[in-house]
């Protein structure tokens, strides 16, 4: 996202999954495409992961600066209106959802009706279990998949005159 100009990492010295060297490098990189990008790491001490991420960022920046000098490039930040960013994100999300629904439909159309019904039942059980565990995003994904499968099953029923 070239529009990101500031990244602040709180508790950067708390070692773990989101504070590993790789995660820190990726997070720091969110501001890297902006000419005026800045990253602030809040910490009580510099950890090995922080030190390595900072050094890697410096190394990459030197390579980029040298490349720019060699090729006469003056970096510029891409500028988009906020509504363009939101619209782009919505369109991309809609495209991904449509592709996912199409994959589910193709897979379902290759199944026999009884297999499809059994698959729906299994997914419903998984959906309720996910909701019980407060995994609402997973439950919603399963709900959407169940809807696509039911649509295919309903279409098969109409095609063959089932009730």
Short mmCIF file of N, CA and C in Angstrom, two decimals:
data_model
loop_
_atom_site.label_atom_id
_atom_site.label_comp_id
_atom_site.label_asym_id
_atom_site.label_seq_id
_atom_site.Cartn_x
_atom_site.Cartn_y
_atom_site.Cartn_z
N UNK A 1 0.83 -1.18 0.00
CA UNK A 1 0.00 0.00 0.00
C UNK A 1 0.87 1.24 0.00
N UNK A 2 1.04 1.87 -1.12
CA UNK A 2 1.91 3.03 -1.18
C UNK A 2 1.40 4.21 -0.35
N UNK A 3 0.12 4.21 0.01
CA UNK A 3 -0.44 5.30 0.78
C UNK A 3 -0.01 5.26 2.25
N UNK A 4 0.47 4.13 2.71
CA UNK A 4 0.89 4.00 4.11
C UNK A 4 2.19 4.75 4.30
N UNK A 5 2.17 5.74 5.19
CA UNK A 5 3.38 6.52 5.42
C UNK A 5 3.91 6.36 6.84
N UNK A 6 3.13 5.76 7.72
CA UNK A 6 3.60 5.57 9.10
C UNK A 6 3.14 4.21 9.61
N UNK A 7 4.10 3.47 10.16
CA UNK A 7 3.80 2.22 10.83
C UNK A 7 4.38 2.33 12.23
N UNK A 8 3.56 2.07 13.23
CA UNK A 8 4.02 2.07 14.62
C UNK A 8 3.79 0.67 15.18
N UNK A 9 4.86 0.08 15.71
CA UNK A 9 4.76 -1.27 16.27
C UNK A 9 4.89 -1.15 17.79
N UNK A 10 3.80 -1.39 18.47
CA UNK A 10 3.80 -1.34 19.93
C UNK A 10 4.37 -2.64 20.48
N UNK A 11 5.02 -2.56 21.61
CA UNK A 11 5.62 -3.74 22.24
C UNK A 11 6.49 -4.52 21.25
N UNK A 12 7.29 -3.83 20.49
CA UNK A 12 8.13 -4.46 19.48
C UNK A 12 9.12 -5.45 20.10
N UNK A 13 9.39 -5.31 21.38
CA UNK A 13 10.36 -6.18 22.05
C UNK A 13 9.72 -7.40 22.69
N UNK A 14 8.43 -7.61 22.47
CA UNK A 14 7.76 -8.80 23.02
C UNK A 14 7.90 -9.92 22.01
N UNK A 15 8.89 -10.77 22.21
CA UNK A 15 9.18 -11.85 21.26
C UNK A 15 7.95 -12.73 21.07
N UNK A 16 7.78 -13.22 19.86
CA UNK A 16 6.67 -14.11 19.55
C UNK A 16 6.36 -14.05 18.07
N UNK A 17 5.25 -14.65 17.69
CA UNK A 17 4.88 -14.81 16.29
C UNK A 17 4.86 -13.48 15.53
N UNK A 18 4.20 -12.45 16.07
CA UNK A 18 4.09 -11.18 15.36
C UNK A 18 5.28 -10.25 15.61
N UNK A 19 6.24 -10.72 16.38
CA UNK A 19 7.43 -9.91 16.65
C UNK A 19 8.70 -10.65 16.27
N UNK A 20 8.55 -11.67 15.44
CA UNK A 20 9.72 -12.39 14.94
C UNK A 20 10.42 -11.51 13.92
N UNK A 21 11.63 -11.87 13.57
CA UNK A 21 12.38 -11.10 12.57
C UNK A 21 11.59 -10.96 11.28
N UNK A 22 11.06 -12.06 10.78
CA UNK A 22 10.31 -12.05 9.52
C UNK A 22 9.07 -11.17 9.62
N UNK A 23 8.31 -11.31 10.71
CA UNK A 23 7.10 -10.50 10.87
C UNK A 23 7.42 -9.02 10.98
N UNK A 24 8.48 -8.70 11.71
CA UNK A 24 8.88 -7.30 11.83
C UNK A 24 9.28 -6.73 10.47
N UNK A 25 10.04 -7.50 9.69
CA UNK A 25 10.45 -7.03 8.36
C UNK A 25 9.22 -6.78 7.49
N UNK A 26 8.27 -7.70 7.52
CA UNK A 26 7.06 -7.54 6.71
C UNK A 26 6.26 -6.32 7.15
N UNK A 27 6.13 -6.14 8.45
CA UNK A 27 5.37 -5.00 8.96
C UNK A 27 6.07 -3.69 8.64
N UNK A 28 7.37 -3.65 8.84
CA UNK A 28 8.16 -2.46 8.50
C UNK A 28 8.01 -2.14 7.02
N UNK A 29 7.96 -3.16 6.20
CA UNK A 29 7.84 -2.98 4.76
C UNK A 29 6.55 -2.32 4.31
N UNK A 30 5.54 -2.28 5.17
CA UNK A 30 4.27 -1.63 4.82
C UNK A 30 4.47 -0.15 4.52
N UNK A 31 5.46 0.46 5.15
CA UNK A 31 5.71 1.89 4.92
C UNK A 31 6.80 2.10 3.87
N UNK A 32 7.40 1.04 3.39
CA UNK A 32 8.58 1.15 2.51
C UNK A 32 8.27 1.71 1.13
N UNK A 33 7.03 1.61 0.67
CA UNK A 33 6.72 2.08 -0.68
C UNK A 33 6.39 3.57 -0.72
N UNK A 34 6.38 4.19 0.44
CA UNK A 34 6.09 5.61 0.52
C UNK A 34 7.41 6.36 0.67
N UNK A 35 7.64 7.37 -0.17
CA UNK A 35 8.89 8.12 -0.13
C UNK A 35 9.16 8.68 1.27
N UNK A 36 8.11 9.08 1.95
CA UNK A 36 8.25 9.65 3.28
C UNK A 36 7.89 8.65 4.38
N UNK A 37 7.90 7.37 4.05
CA UNK A 37 7.50 6.34 5.00
C UNK A 37 8.39 6.32 6.24
N UNK A 38 7.77 6.12 7.39
CA UNK A 38 8.48 6.06 8.66
C UNK A 38 7.92 4.89 9.47
N UNK A 39 8.81 4.29 10.26
CA UNK A 39 8.42 3.20 11.15
C UNK A 39 8.92 3.53 12.55
N UNK A 40 8.05 3.36 13.53
CA UNK A 40 8.43 3.58 14.92
C UNK A 40 8.25 2.25 15.66
N UNK A 41 9.32 1.79 16.28
CA UNK A 41 9.27 0.57 17.10
C UNK A 41 9.28 1.00 18.56
N UNK A 42 8.20 0.74 19.26
CA UNK A 42 8.14 1.05 20.69
C UNK A 42 8.62 -0.16 21.46
N UNK A 43 9.63 0.03 22.33
CA UNK A 43 10.19 -1.11 23.05
C UNK A 43 10.98 -0.61 24.25
N UNK A 44 11.17 -1.49 25.22
CA UNK A 44 12.02 -1.19 26.37
C UNK A 44 13.46 -1.58 26.09
N UNK A 45 13.64 -2.53 25.18
CA UNK A 45 14.98 -2.99 24.82
C UNK A 45 14.98 -3.44 23.37
N UNK A 46 16.15 -3.51 22.77
CA UNK A 46 16.26 -3.99 21.39
C UNK A 46 16.53 -5.49 21.43
N UNK A 47 15.58 -6.25 20.86
CA UNK A 47 15.72 -7.70 20.82
C UNK A 47 16.55 -8.11 19.60
N UNK A 48 16.96 -9.37 19.58
CA UNK A 48 17.68 -9.88 18.40
C UNK A 48 16.83 -9.76 17.14
N UNK A 49 15.53 -10.03 17.26
CA UNK A 49 14.63 -9.93 16.11
C UNK A 49 14.55 -8.49 15.62
N UNK A 50 14.46 -7.55 16.54
CA UNK A 50 14.40 -6.14 16.15
C UNK A 50 15.70 -5.73 15.46
N UNK A 51 16.81 -6.09 16.06
CA UNK A 51 18.12 -5.73 15.51
C UNK A 51 18.26 -6.28 14.08
N UNK A 52 17.89 -7.55 13.90
CA UNK A 52 18.00 -8.18 12.59
C UNK A 52 17.07 -7.51 11.58
N UNK A 53 15.85 -7.17 12.00
CA UNK A 53 14.89 -6.53 11.10
C UNK A 53 15.38 -5.14 10.70
N UNK A 54 15.92 -4.41 11.64
CA UNK A 54 16.44 -3.07 11.36
C UNK A 54 17.61 -3.15 10.39
N UNK A 55 18.51 -4.08 10.65
CA UNK A 55 19.68 -4.24 9.77
C UNK A 55 19.26 -4.67 8.36
N UNK A 56 18.30 -5.58 8.26
CA UNK A 56 17.83 -6.03 6.95
C UNK A 56 17.16 -4.88 6.20
N UNK A 57 16.38 -4.08 6.92
CA UNK A 57 15.74 -2.92 6.31
C UNK A 57 16.78 -1.94 5.79
N UNK A 58 17.80 -1.68 6.58
CA UNK A 58 18.88 -0.78 6.14
C UNK A 58 19.59 -1.34 4.91
N UNK A 59 19.87 -2.64 4.93
CA UNK A 59 20.54 -3.29 3.80
C UNK A 59 19.71 -3.13 2.52
N UNK A 60 18.44 -3.41 2.62
CA UNK A 60 17.56 -3.31 1.45
C UNK A 60 17.46 -1.86 0.97
N UNK A 61 17.40 -0.93 1.91
CA UNK A 61 17.31 0.48 1.53
C UNK A 61 18.56 0.91 0.77
N UNK A 62 19.74 0.49 1.22
CA UNK A 62 20.99 0.83 0.53
C UNK A 62 21.00 0.28 -0.89
N UNK A 63 20.54 -0.95 -1.05
CA UNK A 63 20.47 -1.54 -2.39
C UNK A 63 19.53 -0.72 -3.27
N UNK A 64 18.38 -0.33 -2.73
CA UNK A 64 17.40 0.44 -3.51
C UNK A 64 17.95 1.82 -3.85
N UNK A 65 18.59 2.48 -2.89
CA UNK A 65 19.16 3.80 -3.15
C UNK A 65 20.24 3.73 -4.23
N UNK A 66 21.09 2.72 -4.16
CA UNK A 66 22.15 2.55 -5.16
C UNK A 66 21.53 2.30 -6.54
N UNK A 67 20.53 1.47 -6.60
CA UNK A 67 19.85 1.19 -7.87
C UNK A 67 19.26 2.49 -8.43
N UNK A 68 18.59 3.25 -7.56
CA UNK A 68 17.99 4.51 -8.00
C UNK A 68 19.05 5.47 -8.54
N UNK A 69 20.20 5.60 -7.82
CA UNK A 69 21.29 6.48 -8.28
C UNK A 69 21.81 6.02 -9.64
N UNK A 70 22.06 4.72 -9.75
CA UNK A 70 22.63 4.16 -10.98
C UNK A 70 21.72 4.38 -12.19
N UNK A 71 20.40 4.34 -11.98
CA UNK A 71 19.45 4.44 -13.08
C UNK A 71 18.76 5.80 -13.16
N UNK A 72 19.21 6.76 -12.35
CA UNK A 72 18.64 8.11 -12.41
C UNK A 72 17.18 8.16 -12.01
N UNK A 73 16.79 7.35 -11.04
CA UNK A 73 15.39 7.29 -10.60
C UNK A 73 15.20 8.19 -9.40
N UNK A 74 14.16 9.03 -9.48
CA UNK A 74 13.74 9.82 -8.32
C UNK A 74 12.43 9.22 -7.85
N UNK A 75 12.44 8.58 -6.69
CA UNK A 75 11.22 7.92 -6.21
C UNK A 75 10.07 8.91 -5.99
N UNK A 76 8.88 8.46 -6.32
CA UNK A 76 7.67 9.23 -6.06
C UNK A 76 6.64 8.29 -5.47
N UNK A 77 5.85 8.81 -4.55
CA UNK A 77 4.80 8.02 -3.93
C UNK A 77 3.55 8.07 -4.79
N UNK A 78 2.93 6.92 -4.99
CA UNK A 78 1.65 6.86 -5.70
C UNK A 78 0.61 7.55 -4.82
N UNK A 79 -0.23 8.34 -5.42
CA UNK A 79 -1.25 9.05 -4.64
C UNK A 79 -2.63 8.65 -5.17
N UNK A 80 -3.45 8.18 -4.25
CA UNK A 80 -4.82 7.82 -4.60
C UNK A 80 -5.76 8.49 -3.60
N UNK A 81 -6.95 8.77 -4.07
CA UNK A 81 -7.97 9.26 -3.17
C UNK A 81 -8.40 8.10 -2.27
N UNK A 82 -8.76 8.41 -1.04
CA UNK A 82 -9.19 7.36 -0.10
C UNK A 82 -10.34 6.56 -0.69
N UNK A 83 -11.28 7.22 -1.33
CA UNK A 83 -12.42 6.47 -1.89
C UNK A 83 -11.95 5.50 -2.97
N UNK A 84 -10.90 5.83 -3.71
CA UNK A 84 -10.36 4.91 -4.71
C UNK A 84 -9.79 3.67 -4.04
N UNK A 85 -9.09 3.85 -2.94
CA UNK A 85 -8.50 2.73 -2.21
C UNK A 85 -9.61 1.81 -1.69
N UNK A 86 -10.64 2.40 -1.10
CA UNK A 86 -11.76 1.62 -0.56
C UNK A 86 -12.47 0.90 -1.69
N UNK A 87 -12.73 1.60 -2.79
CA UNK A 87 -13.40 0.99 -3.94
C UNK A 87 -12.58 -0.17 -4.50
N UNK A 88 -11.26 0.03 -4.65
CA UNK A 88 -10.39 -1.03 -5.14
C UNK A 88 -10.46 -2.25 -4.23
N UNK A 89 -10.44 -2.01 -2.93
CA UNK A 89 -10.49 -3.11 -1.97
C UNK A 89 -11.82 -3.85 -2.06
N UNK A 90 -12.91 -3.11 -2.19
CA UNK A 90 -14.23 -3.75 -2.32
C UNK A 90 -14.33 -4.58 -3.60
N UNK A 91 -13.82 -4.02 -4.69
CA UNK A 91 -13.87 -4.75 -5.96
C UNK A 91 -13.04 -6.02 -5.90
N UNK A 92 -11.87 -5.93 -5.30
CA UNK A 92 -11.00 -7.11 -5.17
C UNK A 92 -11.67 -8.17 -4.29
N UNK A 93 -12.27 -7.74 -3.19
CA UNK A 93 -12.96 -8.67 -2.31
C UNK A 93 -14.13 -9.35 -3.03
N UNK A 94 -14.89 -8.58 -3.79
CA UNK A 94 -16.02 -9.14 -4.54
C UNK A 94 -15.53 -10.14 -5.59
N UNK A 95 -14.42 -9.82 -6.26
CA UNK A 95 -13.85 -10.73 -7.26
C UNK A 95 -13.42 -12.04 -6.62
N UNK A 96 -12.75 -11.95 -5.47
CA UNK A 96 -12.29 -13.15 -4.78
C UNK A 96 -13.46 -13.99 -4.30
N UNK A 97 -14.50 -13.35 -3.79
CA UNK A 97 -15.69 -14.08 -3.34
C UNK A 97 -16.38 -14.80 -4.50
N UNK A 98 -16.47 -14.13 -5.65
CA UNK A 98 -17.09 -14.74 -6.82
C UNK A 98 -16.29 -15.95 -7.30
N UNK A 99 -14.96 -15.83 -7.30
CA UNK A 99 -14.11 -16.95 -7.69
C UNK A 99 -14.27 -18.12 -6.74
N UNK A 100 -14.31 -17.83 -5.45
CA UNK A 100 -14.47 -18.88 -4.44
C UNK A 100 -15.83 -19.58 -4.62
N UNK A 101 -16.88 -18.80 -4.82
CA UNK A 101 -18.21 -19.39 -5.02
C UNK A 101 -18.23 -20.27 -6.26
N UNK A 102 -17.56 -19.84 -7.32
CA UNK A 102 -17.52 -20.63 -8.55
C UNK A 102 -16.78 -21.95 -8.33
N UNK A 103 -15.67 -21.91 -7.57
CA UNK A 103 -14.93 -23.15 -7.27
C UNK A 103 -15.81 -24.12 -6.48
N UNK A 104 -16.55 -23.59 -5.52
CA UNK A 104 -17.44 -24.43 -4.72
C UNK A 104 -18.52 -25.04 -5.60
N UNK A 105 -19.12 -24.24 -6.47
CA UNK A 105 -20.18 -24.74 -7.36
C UNK A 105 -19.66 -25.83 -8.29
N UNK A 106 -18.48 -25.61 -8.89
CA UNK A 106 -17.91 -26.63 -9.79
C UNK A 106 -17.68 -27.94 -9.05
N UNK A 107 -17.12 -27.85 -7.85
CA UNK A 107 -16.86 -29.06 -7.05
C UNK A 107 -18.18 -29.75 -6.71
N UNK A 108 -19.20 -28.96 -6.33
CA UNK A 108 -20.48 -29.52 -5.94
C UNK A 108 -21.20 -30.18 -7.12
N UNK A 109 -21.07 -29.60 -8.29
CA UNK A 109 -21.74 -30.16 -9.47
C UNK A 109 -21.18 -31.52 -9.86
N UNK A 110 -19.98 -31.81 -9.42
CA UNK A 110 -19.38 -33.11 -9.73
C UNK A 110 -19.81 -34.18 -8.72
N UNK A 111 -20.57 -33.79 -7.71
CA UNK A 111 -20.98 -34.73 -6.66
C UNK A 111 -22.39 -35.26 -6.93
N UNK A 112 -22.64 -36.47 -6.43
CA UNK A 112 -23.99 -37.01 -6.49
C UNK A 112 -24.83 -36.30 -5.42
N UNK A 113 -26.15 -36.21 -5.60
CA UNK A 113 -27.00 -35.49 -4.64
C UNK A 113 -26.85 -35.95 -3.19
N UNK A 114 -26.73 -37.26 -2.99
CA UNK A 114 -26.59 -37.75 -1.61
C UNK A 114 -25.25 -37.35 -1.01
N UNK A 115 -24.20 -37.31 -1.84
CA UNK A 115 -22.90 -36.83 -1.36
C UNK A 115 -22.97 -35.35 -1.00
N UNK A 116 -23.67 -34.62 -1.83
CA UNK A 116 -23.83 -33.18 -1.61
C UNK A 116 -24.59 -32.91 -0.30
N UNK A 117 -25.65 -33.67 -0.08
CA UNK A 117 -26.44 -33.51 1.15
C UNK A 117 -25.59 -33.85 2.37
N UNK A 118 -24.79 -34.92 2.27
CA UNK A 118 -23.92 -35.31 3.38
C UNK A 118 -22.86 -34.23 3.63
N UNK A 119 -22.31 -33.67 2.56
CA UNK A 119 -21.32 -32.59 2.69
C UNK A 119 -21.93 -31.38 3.39
N UNK A 120 -23.16 -31.01 3.02
CA UNK A 120 -23.85 -29.88 3.65
C UNK A 120 -24.03 -30.14 5.14
N UNK A 121 -24.44 -31.36 5.48
CA UNK A 121 -24.65 -31.70 6.89
C UNK A 121 -23.33 -31.60 7.68
N UNK A 122 -22.24 -32.10 7.11
CA UNK A 122 -20.94 -32.02 7.78
C UNK A 122 -20.50 -30.57 7.97
N UNK A 123 -20.70 -29.77 6.95
CA UNK A 123 -20.31 -28.36 7.05
C UNK A 123 -21.17 -27.61 8.07
N UNK A 124 -22.45 -27.97 8.17
CA UNK A 124 -23.31 -27.34 9.18
C UNK A 124 -22.80 -27.66 10.58
N UNK A 125 -22.41 -28.91 10.80
CA UNK A 125 -21.87 -29.30 12.11
C UNK A 125 -20.60 -28.51 12.41
N UNK A 126 -19.73 -28.37 11.41
CA UNK A 126 -18.50 -27.59 11.58
C UNK A 126 -18.82 -26.12 11.86
N UNK A 127 -19.84 -25.60 11.18
CA UNK A 127 -20.22 -24.20 11.35
C UNK A 127 -20.70 -23.96 12.79
N UNK A 128 -21.57 -24.84 13.29
CA UNK A 128 -22.07 -24.67 14.67
C UNK A 128 -20.94 -24.82 15.69
N UNK A 129 -20.03 -25.73 15.42
CA UNK A 129 -18.88 -25.92 16.32
C UNK A 129 -18.00 -24.67 16.32
N UNK A 130 -17.76 -24.11 15.15
CA UNK A 130 -16.96 -22.88 15.06
C UNK A 130 -17.64 -21.74 15.82
N UNK A 131 -18.95 -21.62 15.67
CA UNK A 131 -19.68 -20.56 16.38
C UNK A 131 -19.61 -20.78 17.89
N UNK A 132 -19.69 -22.04 18.30
CA UNK A 132 -19.59 -22.35 19.74
C UNK A 132 -18.24 -21.92 20.29
N UNK A 133 -17.19 -22.06 19.46
CA UNK A 133 -15.83 -21.68 19.87
C UNK A 133 -15.56 -20.19 19.65
N UNK A 134 -16.61 -19.45 19.24
CA UNK A 134 -16.51 -18.01 18.97
C UNK A 134 -15.60 -17.70 17.78
N UNK A 135 -15.48 -18.67 16.87
CA UNK A 135 -14.71 -18.48 15.64
C UNK A 135 -15.69 -18.04 14.55
N UNK A 136 -16.14 -16.78 14.68
CA UNK A 136 -17.24 -16.31 13.84
C UNK A 136 -16.86 -16.14 12.37
N UNK A 137 -15.61 -15.77 12.09
CA UNK A 137 -15.20 -15.65 10.69
C UNK A 137 -15.25 -17.01 10.01
N UNK A 138 -14.75 -18.04 10.71
CA UNK A 138 -14.79 -19.40 10.15
C UNK A 138 -16.23 -19.85 9.97
N UNK A 139 -17.08 -19.57 10.96
CA UNK A 139 -18.49 -19.95 10.86
C UNK A 139 -19.15 -19.27 9.67
N UNK A 140 -18.83 -18.00 9.42
CA UNK A 140 -19.41 -17.28 8.29
C UNK A 140 -18.92 -17.87 6.96
N UNK A 141 -17.64 -18.25 6.90
CA UNK A 141 -17.12 -18.89 5.67
C UNK A 141 -17.87 -20.18 5.39
N UNK A 142 -18.07 -20.97 6.44
CA UNK A 142 -18.79 -22.23 6.27
C UNK A 142 -20.24 -21.97 5.85
N UNK A 143 -20.88 -20.97 6.45
CA UNK A 143 -22.26 -20.60 6.08
C UNK A 143 -22.34 -20.27 4.60
N UNK A 144 -21.37 -19.50 4.10
CA UNK A 144 -21.37 -19.13 2.69
C UNK A 144 -21.18 -20.35 1.79
N UNK A 145 -20.31 -21.25 2.21
CA UNK A 145 -20.08 -22.47 1.42
C UNK A 145 -21.35 -23.33 1.42
N UNK A 146 -22.01 -23.44 2.56
CA UNK A 146 -23.25 -24.21 2.66
C UNK A 146 -24.30 -23.63 1.71
N UNK A 147 -24.40 -22.30 1.66
CA UNK A 147 -25.37 -21.66 0.76
C UNK A 147 -25.10 -22.03 -0.68
N UNK A 148 -23.83 -21.99 -1.10
CA UNK A 148 -23.49 -22.34 -2.48
C UNK A 148 -23.86 -23.80 -2.76
N UNK A 149 -23.55 -24.69 -1.82
CA UNK A 149 -23.86 -26.10 -2.01
C UNK A 149 -25.37 -26.33 -2.07
N UNK A 150 -26.11 -25.65 -1.22
CA UNK A 150 -27.58 -25.78 -1.25
C UNK A 150 -28.15 -25.29 -2.57
N UNK A 151 -27.57 -24.18 -3.09
CA UNK A 151 -28.04 -23.67 -4.38
C UNK A 151 -27.83 -24.72 -5.47
N UNK A 152 -26.70 -25.40 -5.45
CA UNK A 152 -26.43 -26.45 -6.44
C UNK A 152 -27.42 -27.60 -6.25
N UNK A 153 -27.64 -28.01 -4.99
CA UNK A 153 -28.55 -29.11 -4.70
C UNK A 153 -29.97 -28.75 -5.13
N UNK A 154 -30.39 -27.53 -4.88
CA UNK A 154 -31.71 -27.07 -5.31
C UNK A 154 -31.82 -27.07 -6.83
N UNK A 155 -30.76 -26.62 -7.49
CA UNK A 155 -30.74 -26.63 -8.96
C UNK A 155 -30.85 -28.04 -9.52
N UNK A 156 -30.16 -28.98 -8.87
CA UNK A 156 -30.24 -30.38 -9.31
C UNK A 156 -31.66 -30.90 -9.13
N UNK A 157 -32.28 -30.55 -8.01
CA UNK A 157 -33.64 -30.99 -7.74
C UNK A 157 -34.62 -30.45 -8.77
N UNK A 158 -34.47 -29.19 -9.13
CA UNK A 158 -35.35 -28.60 -10.13
C UNK A 158 -35.11 -29.23 -11.50
N UNK A 159 -33.85 -29.52 -11.80
CA UNK A 159 -33.50 -30.12 -13.08
C UNK A 159 -34.12 -31.51 -13.23
N UNK A 160 -34.15 -32.27 -12.11
CA UNK A 160 -34.67 -33.64 -12.15
C UNK A 160 -36.09 -33.75 -11.65
N UNK A 161 -36.72 -32.64 -11.30
CA UNK A 161 -38.10 -32.65 -10.84
C UNK A 161 -38.29 -33.22 -9.45
N UNK A 162 -37.25 -33.13 -8.59
CA UNK A 162 -37.40 -33.60 -7.21
C UNK A 162 -38.15 -32.57 -6.39
N UNK A 163 -38.71 -33.02 -5.31
CA UNK A 163 -39.41 -32.09 -4.41
C UNK A 163 -38.79 -32.12 -3.05
#
